[in-house]
mmCIF file of C-alpha atoms in Angstrom:
data_model
loop_
_atom_site.group_PDB
_atom_site.id
_atom_site.type_symbol
_atom_site.label_atom_id
_atom_site.label_comp_id
_atom_site.label_asym_id
_atom_site.label_seq_id
_atom_site.Cartn_x
_atom_site.Cartn_y
_atom_site.Cartn_z
ATOM 1 C CA ASP A 1 -10.333 75.410 -30.216
ATOM 2 C CA GLN A 2 -13.679 76.962 -31.071
ATOM 3 C CA GLN A 3 -13.315 78.427 -34.539
ATOM 4 C CA VAL A 4 -16.758 80.051 -34.689
ATOM 5 C CA LYS A 5 -18.043 81.950 -31.681
ATOM 6 C CA GLN A 6 -21.304 83.638 -30.901
ATOM 7 C CA ASN A 7 -20.472 85.477 -27.722
ATOM 8 C CA SER A 8 -23.987 86.501 -26.801
ATOM 9 C CA PRO A 9 -26.033 83.510 -25.627
ATOM 10 C CA SER A 10 -29.196 85.591 -25.644
ATOM 11 C CA LEU A 11 -30.642 88.835 -26.947
ATOM 12 C CA SER A 12 -33.944 90.517 -26.178
ATOM 13 C CA VAL A 13 -35.427 93.294 -28.330
ATOM 14 C CA GLN A 14 -38.721 95.085 -28.684
ATOM 15 C CA GLU A 15 -40.956 94.379 -31.655
ATOM 16 C CA GLY A 16 -40.244 96.782 -34.500
ATOM 17 C CA ARG A 17 -36.685 97.504 -33.395
ATOM 18 C CA ILE A 18 -33.464 96.187 -34.916
ATOM 19 C CA SER A 19 -31.935 92.883 -33.795
ATOM 20 C CA ILE A 20 -28.181 92.499 -34.286
ATOM 21 C CA LEU A 21 -26.656 89.063 -33.832
ATOM 22 C CA ASN A 22 -22.886 88.715 -33.928
ATOM 23 C CA CYS A 23 -20.480 85.966 -34.899
ATOM 24 C CA ASP A 24 -16.675 85.850 -34.786
ATOM 25 C CA TYR A 25 -14.370 83.347 -36.430
ATOM 26 C CA THR A 26 -10.685 82.533 -36.176
ATOM 27 C CA ASN A 27 -9.958 80.415 -39.245
ATOM 28 C CA SER A 28 -8.798 82.680 -42.077
ATOM 29 C CA MET A 29 -9.618 79.939 -44.606
ATOM 30 C CA PHE A 30 -13.364 80.316 -43.979
ATOM 31 C CA ASP A 31 -14.893 81.925 -47.044
ATOM 32 C CA TYR A 32 -18.581 81.046 -46.838
ATOM 33 C CA PHE A 33 -20.871 81.943 -43.982
ATOM 34 C CA LEU A 34 -24.472 80.978 -43.371
ATOM 35 C CA TRP A 35 -27.112 81.821 -40.787
ATOM 36 C CA TYR A 36 -29.690 79.306 -39.656
ATOM 37 C CA LYS A 37 -32.733 79.790 -37.464
ATOM 38 C CA LYS A 38 -34.037 77.114 -35.132
ATOM 39 C CA TYR A 39 -37.386 76.895 -33.387
ATOM 40 C CA PRO A 40 -37.888 74.486 -30.442
ATOM 41 C CA ALA A 41 -38.543 70.869 -31.447
ATOM 42 C CA GLU A 42 -37.618 71.569 -35.077
ATOM 43 C CA GLY A 43 -34.492 71.288 -37.176
ATOM 44 C CA PRO A 44 -32.582 74.432 -38.166
ATOM 45 C CA THR A 45 -33.692 76.242 -41.302
ATOM 46 C CA PHE A 46 -31.503 78.277 -43.617
ATOM 47 C CA LEU A 47 -31.861 82.030 -43.408
ATOM 48 C CA ILE A 48 -29.187 83.837 -45.406
ATOM 49 C CA SER A 49 -25.593 83.398 -46.536
ATOM 50 C CA ILE A 50 -22.602 85.425 -47.674
ATOM 51 C CA SER A 51 -19.342 84.608 -49.391
ATOM 52 C CA SER A 52 -16.070 86.327 -48.648
ATOM 53 C CA ILE A 53 -16.095 88.196 -51.950
ATOM 54 C CA LYS A 54 -18.933 90.311 -50.594
ATOM 55 C CA ASP A 55 -19.297 92.422 -47.485
ATOM 56 C CA LYS A 56 -23.078 92.578 -47.420
ATOM 57 C CA ASN A 57 -26.020 90.449 -48.461
ATOM 58 C CA GLU A 58 -29.645 91.405 -48.032
ATOM 59 C CA ASP A 59 -32.862 89.410 -48.179
ATOM 60 C CA GLY A 60 -35.978 91.230 -47.108
ATOM 61 C CA ARG A 61 -35.739 92.087 -43.418
ATOM 62 C CA PHE A 62 -32.472 90.188 -43.040
ATOM 63 C CA THR A 63 -29.023 91.567 -43.842
ATOM 64 C CA VAL A 64 -25.702 89.920 -43.171
ATOM 65 C CA PHE A 65 -22.522 91.990 -42.957
ATOM 66 C CA LEU A 66 -19.040 90.526 -43.234
ATOM 67 C CA ASN A 67 -15.876 92.231 -41.988
ATOM 68 C CA LYS A 68 -13.049 90.007 -43.159
ATOM 69 C CA SER A 69 -10.264 91.980 -41.548
ATOM 70 C CA ALA A 70 -11.958 91.670 -38.162
ATOM 71 C CA LYS A 71 -13.109 88.103 -38.857
ATOM 72 C CA HIS A 72 -16.577 89.178 -37.813
ATOM 73 C CA LEU A 73 -20.055 88.879 -39.248
ATOM 74 C CA SER A 74 -23.381 90.130 -38.069
ATOM 75 C CA LEU A 75 -27.012 89.466 -38.877
ATOM 76 C CA HIS A 76 -29.386 92.424 -38.791
ATOM 77 C CA ILE A 77 -33.129 91.905 -38.583
ATOM 78 C CA VAL A 78 -35.203 95.007 -39.268
ATOM 79 C CA PRO A 79 -37.911 95.340 -38.132
ATOM 80 C CA SER A 80 -37.921 92.533 -35.605
ATOM 81 C CA GLN A 81 -41.144 90.554 -35.203
ATOM 82 C CA PRO A 82 -42.279 88.194 -32.426
ATOM 83 C CA GLY A 83 -42.104 85.308 -34.913
ATOM 84 C CA ASP A 84 -38.358 85.926 -35.186
ATOM 85 C CA SER A 85 -37.934 84.604 -31.644
ATOM 86 C CA ALA A 86 -35.690 81.571 -32.104
ATOM 87 C CA VAL A 87 -32.113 80.353 -31.746
ATOM 88 C CA TYR A 88 -29.802 81.678 -34.458
ATOM 89 C CA PHE A 89 -26.674 79.812 -35.502
ATOM 90 C CA CYS A 90 -23.904 81.079 -37.719
ATOM 91 C CA ALA A 91 -21.931 78.519 -39.697
ATOM 92 C CA ALA A 92 -18.694 78.730 -41.658
ATOM 93 C CA SER A 93 -17.041 76.667 -44.366
ATOM 94 C CA ALA A 94 -13.664 76.732 -46.097
ATOM 95 C CA SER A 95 -14.425 75.949 -49.736
ATOM 96 C CA ARG A 96 -10.829 75.647 -50.878
ATOM 97 C CA THR A 97 -9.520 73.384 -48.124
ATOM 98 C CA ASN A 98 -12.459 71.335 -46.910
ATOM 99 C CA ALA A 99 -15.679 71.931 -48.764
ATOM 100 C CA GLY A 100 -17.563 69.247 -46.880
ATOM 101 C CA LYS A 101 -17.057 70.561 -43.361
ATOM 102 C CA SER A 102 -19.364 72.985 -41.600
ATOM 103 C CA THR A 103 -18.431 74.669 -38.344
ATOM 104 C CA PHE A 104 -21.253 76.136 -36.297
ATOM 105 C CA GLY A 105 -21.305 78.609 -33.439
ATOM 106 C CA ASP A 106 -23.031 77.979 -30.132
ATOM 107 C CA GLY A 107 -26.132 79.913 -31.082
ATOM 108 C CA THR A 108 -27.864 83.058 -29.834
ATOM 109 C CA THR A 109 -31.403 82.927 -28.481
ATOM 110 C CA LEU A 110 -33.350 85.911 -29.760
ATOM 111 C CA THR A 111 -36.516 86.996 -27.974
ATOM 112 C CA VAL A 112 -38.651 89.642 -29.628
ATOM 113 C CA LYS A 113 -41.153 91.160 -27.195
ATOM 114 C CA PRO A 114 -44.512 92.420 -28.507
ATOM 115 C CA GLU B 1 -43.315 67.218 -49.843
ATOM 116 C CA ALA B 2 -39.563 67.773 -49.940
ATOM 117 C CA GLN B 3 -38.135 66.712 -46.641
ATOM 118 C CA VAL B 4 -35.469 65.038 -44.562
ATOM 119 C CA THR B 5 -36.826 62.340 -42.282
ATOM 120 C CA GLN B 6 -35.166 60.774 -39.264
ATOM 121 C CA ASN B 7 -36.153 57.708 -37.290
ATOM 122 C CA PRO B 8 -36.643 57.244 -34.477
ATOM 123 C CA ARG B 9 -37.451 60.702 -33.162
ATOM 124 C CA TYR B 10 -36.853 59.650 -29.569
ATOM 125 C CA LEU B 11 -34.794 56.762 -28.239
ATOM 126 C CA ILE B 12 -33.748 55.670 -24.782
ATOM 127 C CA THR B 13 -31.192 52.875 -24.708
ATOM 128 C CA VAL B 14 -28.515 51.366 -22.498
ATOM 129 C CA THR B 15 -24.763 51.482 -22.704
ATOM 130 C CA GLY B 16 -23.284 49.115 -25.253
ATOM 131 C CA LYS B 17 -26.462 48.233 -27.157
ATOM 132 C CA LYS B 18 -25.862 48.902 -30.851
ATOM 133 C CA LEU B 19 -28.288 51.253 -32.515
ATOM 134 C CA THR B 20 -28.919 52.896 -35.865
ATOM 135 C CA VAL B 21 -30.595 56.225 -36.538
ATOM 136 C CA THR B 22 -31.893 56.393 -40.063
ATOM 137 C CA CYS B 23 -31.915 59.481 -42.273
ATOM 138 C CA SER B 24 -33.593 59.741 -45.629
ATOM 139 C CA GLN B 25 -34.130 62.629 -48.054
ATOM 140 C CA ASN B 26 -36.434 62.766 -51.062
ATOM 141 C CA MET B 27 -34.822 65.739 -52.838
ATOM 142 C CA ASN B 28 -32.130 63.834 -54.737
ATOM 143 C CA HIS B 29 -29.495 65.766 -52.817
ATOM 144 C CA GLU B 30 -25.829 64.956 -53.239
ATOM 145 C CA TYR B 31 -24.575 66.070 -49.817
ATOM 146 C CA MET B 32 -25.659 64.690 -46.455
ATOM 147 C CA SER B 33 -24.358 65.266 -42.966
ATOM 148 C CA TRP B 34 -24.918 64.382 -39.316
ATOM 149 C CA TYR B 35 -24.699 66.842 -36.419
ATOM 150 C CA ARG B 36 -25.176 66.655 -32.705
ATOM 151 C CA GLN B 37 -26.445 69.515 -30.586
ATOM 152 C CA ASP B 38 -25.512 69.798 -26.945
ATOM 153 C CA PRO B 39 -26.266 72.648 -24.522
ATOM 154 C CA GLY B 40 -23.661 75.396 -24.817
ATOM 155 C CA LEU B 41 -21.861 73.643 -27.672
ATOM 156 C CA GLY B 42 -24.042 74.466 -30.636
ATOM 157 C CA LEU B 43 -24.114 72.068 -33.574
ATOM 158 C CA ARG B 44 -21.068 69.888 -34.110
ATOM 159 C CA GLN B 45 -20.554 67.925 -37.278
ATOM 160 C CA ILE B 46 -20.091 64.166 -36.864
ATOM 161 C CA TYR B 47 -19.736 62.854 -40.427
ATOM 162 C CA TYR B 48 -20.609 64.031 -43.885
ATOM 163 C CA SER B 49 -20.987 62.556 -47.337
ATOM 164 C CA MET B 50 -20.439 64.461 -50.558
ATOM 165 C CA ASN B 51 -21.677 61.621 -52.743
ATOM 166 C CA VAL B 52 -22.612 57.949 -52.739
ATOM 167 C CA GLU B 53 -19.840 55.823 -51.220
ATOM 168 C CA VAL B 54 -17.952 58.995 -50.200
ATOM 169 C CA THR B 55 -17.907 59.794 -46.492
ATOM 170 C CA ASP B 56 -15.573 61.787 -44.277
ATOM 171 C CA LYS B 57 -15.147 62.763 -40.662
ATOM 172 C CA GLY B 58 -16.455 65.933 -39.154
ATOM 173 C CA ASP B 59 -15.271 67.394 -35.868
ATOM 174 C CA VAL B 60 -16.617 64.720 -33.501
ATOM 175 C CA PRO B 61 -16.597 61.324 -35.296
ATOM 176 C CA GLU B 62 -15.429 59.154 -32.375
ATOM 177 C CA GLY B 63 -17.917 56.428 -31.494
ATOM 178 C CA TYR B 64 -19.949 56.805 -34.686
ATOM 179 C CA LYS B 65 -20.070 55.124 -38.079
ATOM 180 C CA VAL B 66 -21.917 56.047 -41.244
ATOM 181 C CA SER B 67 -22.508 54.607 -44.664
ATOM 182 C CA ARG B 68 -23.810 56.028 -47.930
ATOM 183 C CA LYS B 69 -24.764 53.126 -50.158
ATOM 184 C CA GLU B 70 -27.506 55.008 -51.943
ATOM 185 C CA LYS B 71 -28.104 58.687 -52.483
ATOM 186 C CA ARG B 72 -31.224 59.085 -50.392
ATOM 187 C CA ASN B 73 -30.108 57.356 -47.171
ATOM 188 C CA PHE B 74 -27.383 58.179 -44.673
ATOM 189 C CA PRO B 75 -27.718 56.106 -41.479
ATOM 190 C CA LEU B 76 -25.809 56.927 -38.307
ATOM 191 C CA ILE B 77 -24.571 53.879 -36.413
ATOM 192 C CA LEU B 78 -23.520 53.750 -32.783
ATOM 193 C CA GLU B 79 -21.797 50.386 -32.332
ATOM 194 C CA SER B 80 -21.443 50.662 -28.553
ATOM 195 C CA PRO B 81 -23.281 53.716 -27.248
ATOM 196 C CA SER B 82 -22.049 55.452 -24.120
ATOM 197 C CA PRO B 83 -23.738 58.056 -21.883
ATOM 198 C CA ASN B 84 -21.635 60.857 -23.407
ATOM 199 C CA GLN B 85 -23.452 60.230 -26.687
ATOM 200 C CA THR B 86 -26.709 61.365 -25.111
ATOM 201 C CA SER B 87 -27.616 64.265 -27.365
ATOM 202 C CA LEU B 88 -29.955 65.719 -29.959
ATOM 203 C CA TYR B 89 -28.972 64.536 -33.435
ATOM 204 C CA PHE B 90 -29.756 66.220 -36.738
ATOM 205 C CA CYS B 91 -29.364 64.928 -40.249
ATOM 206 C CA ALA B 92 -29.081 67.432 -43.094
ATOM 207 C CA SER B 93 -28.829 67.382 -46.874
ATOM 208 C CA SER B 94 -27.862 69.820 -49.591
ATOM 209 C CA GLN B 95 -28.401 69.905 -53.321
ATOM 210 C CA SER B 96 -24.752 70.540 -54.134
ATOM 211 C CA THR B 97 -21.825 68.388 -53.080
ATOM 212 C CA VAL B 98 -20.522 70.906 -50.577
ATOM 213 C CA SER B 99 -21.424 72.122 -47.127
ATOM 214 C CA TYR B 100 -21.649 75.827 -47.842
ATOM 215 C CA ASN B 101 -24.877 75.843 -49.767
ATOM 216 C CA GLU B 102 -28.187 75.759 -47.962
ATOM 217 C CA GLN B 103 -28.612 72.612 -45.896
ATOM 218 C CA PHE B 104 -32.050 71.164 -45.166
ATOM 219 C CA PHE B 105 -32.320 69.655 -41.719
ATOM 220 C CA GLY B 106 -34.422 66.830 -40.396
ATOM 221 C CA PRO B 107 -36.553 67.247 -37.251
ATOM 222 C CA GLY B 108 -33.980 65.723 -34.937
ATOM 223 C CA THR B 109 -33.563 62.529 -32.913
ATOM 224 C CA ARG B 110 -33.262 62.815 -29.160
ATOM 225 C CA LEU B 111 -31.082 59.994 -27.878
ATOM 226 C CA THR B 112 -30.595 59.089 -24.236
ATOM 227 C CA VAL B 113 -27.978 56.483 -23.305
ATOM 228 C CA LEU B 114 -28.299 55.172 -19.751
#
């Protein structure tokens, strides 16, 4: 039972355009969501997070949107840059039931073409 | 430099030969965790520790052991490795005691079990 799904294994966009990465979850107890970026041969690095009390969080070019009723979140990157080419993972946690567990999606490989 | 270190970075071993992958962080973080990354399966949590002497199972703990005797170290032990434990392993730490704050990841250990 995969509780966090990233249905698009890959995404290709042109430099300067918007990149939208999607993530769906099934566990209604999840109330914290994080996005990580991973370059080849490196560990993941934290990008942005959102808690369920919000529906949007913005940090520079990165914005995460949360739709609780649809159990869906998305990461928007505007404008996209070639250096954004990486694998993006969404992760979810349920703070009230199991604060130590993190559940990750499969990842989406983003390619930004110059 | 604040970092999470893992050793070894690469290891090829044979079935049944006990091994330990070390993880150390120099940020005085409370929370530490181990993940494995496999193609098409994203990151899956093996074990986590919310404090010294406190450890708990993640989603895929079978075949692994951990210990947290001191805050900075969180070794991953494979008592009798099998080929299905061939994977890329990441250690992570977080300042708080929970999983849903930013986690800092190590560079990864690529393990091959023949």
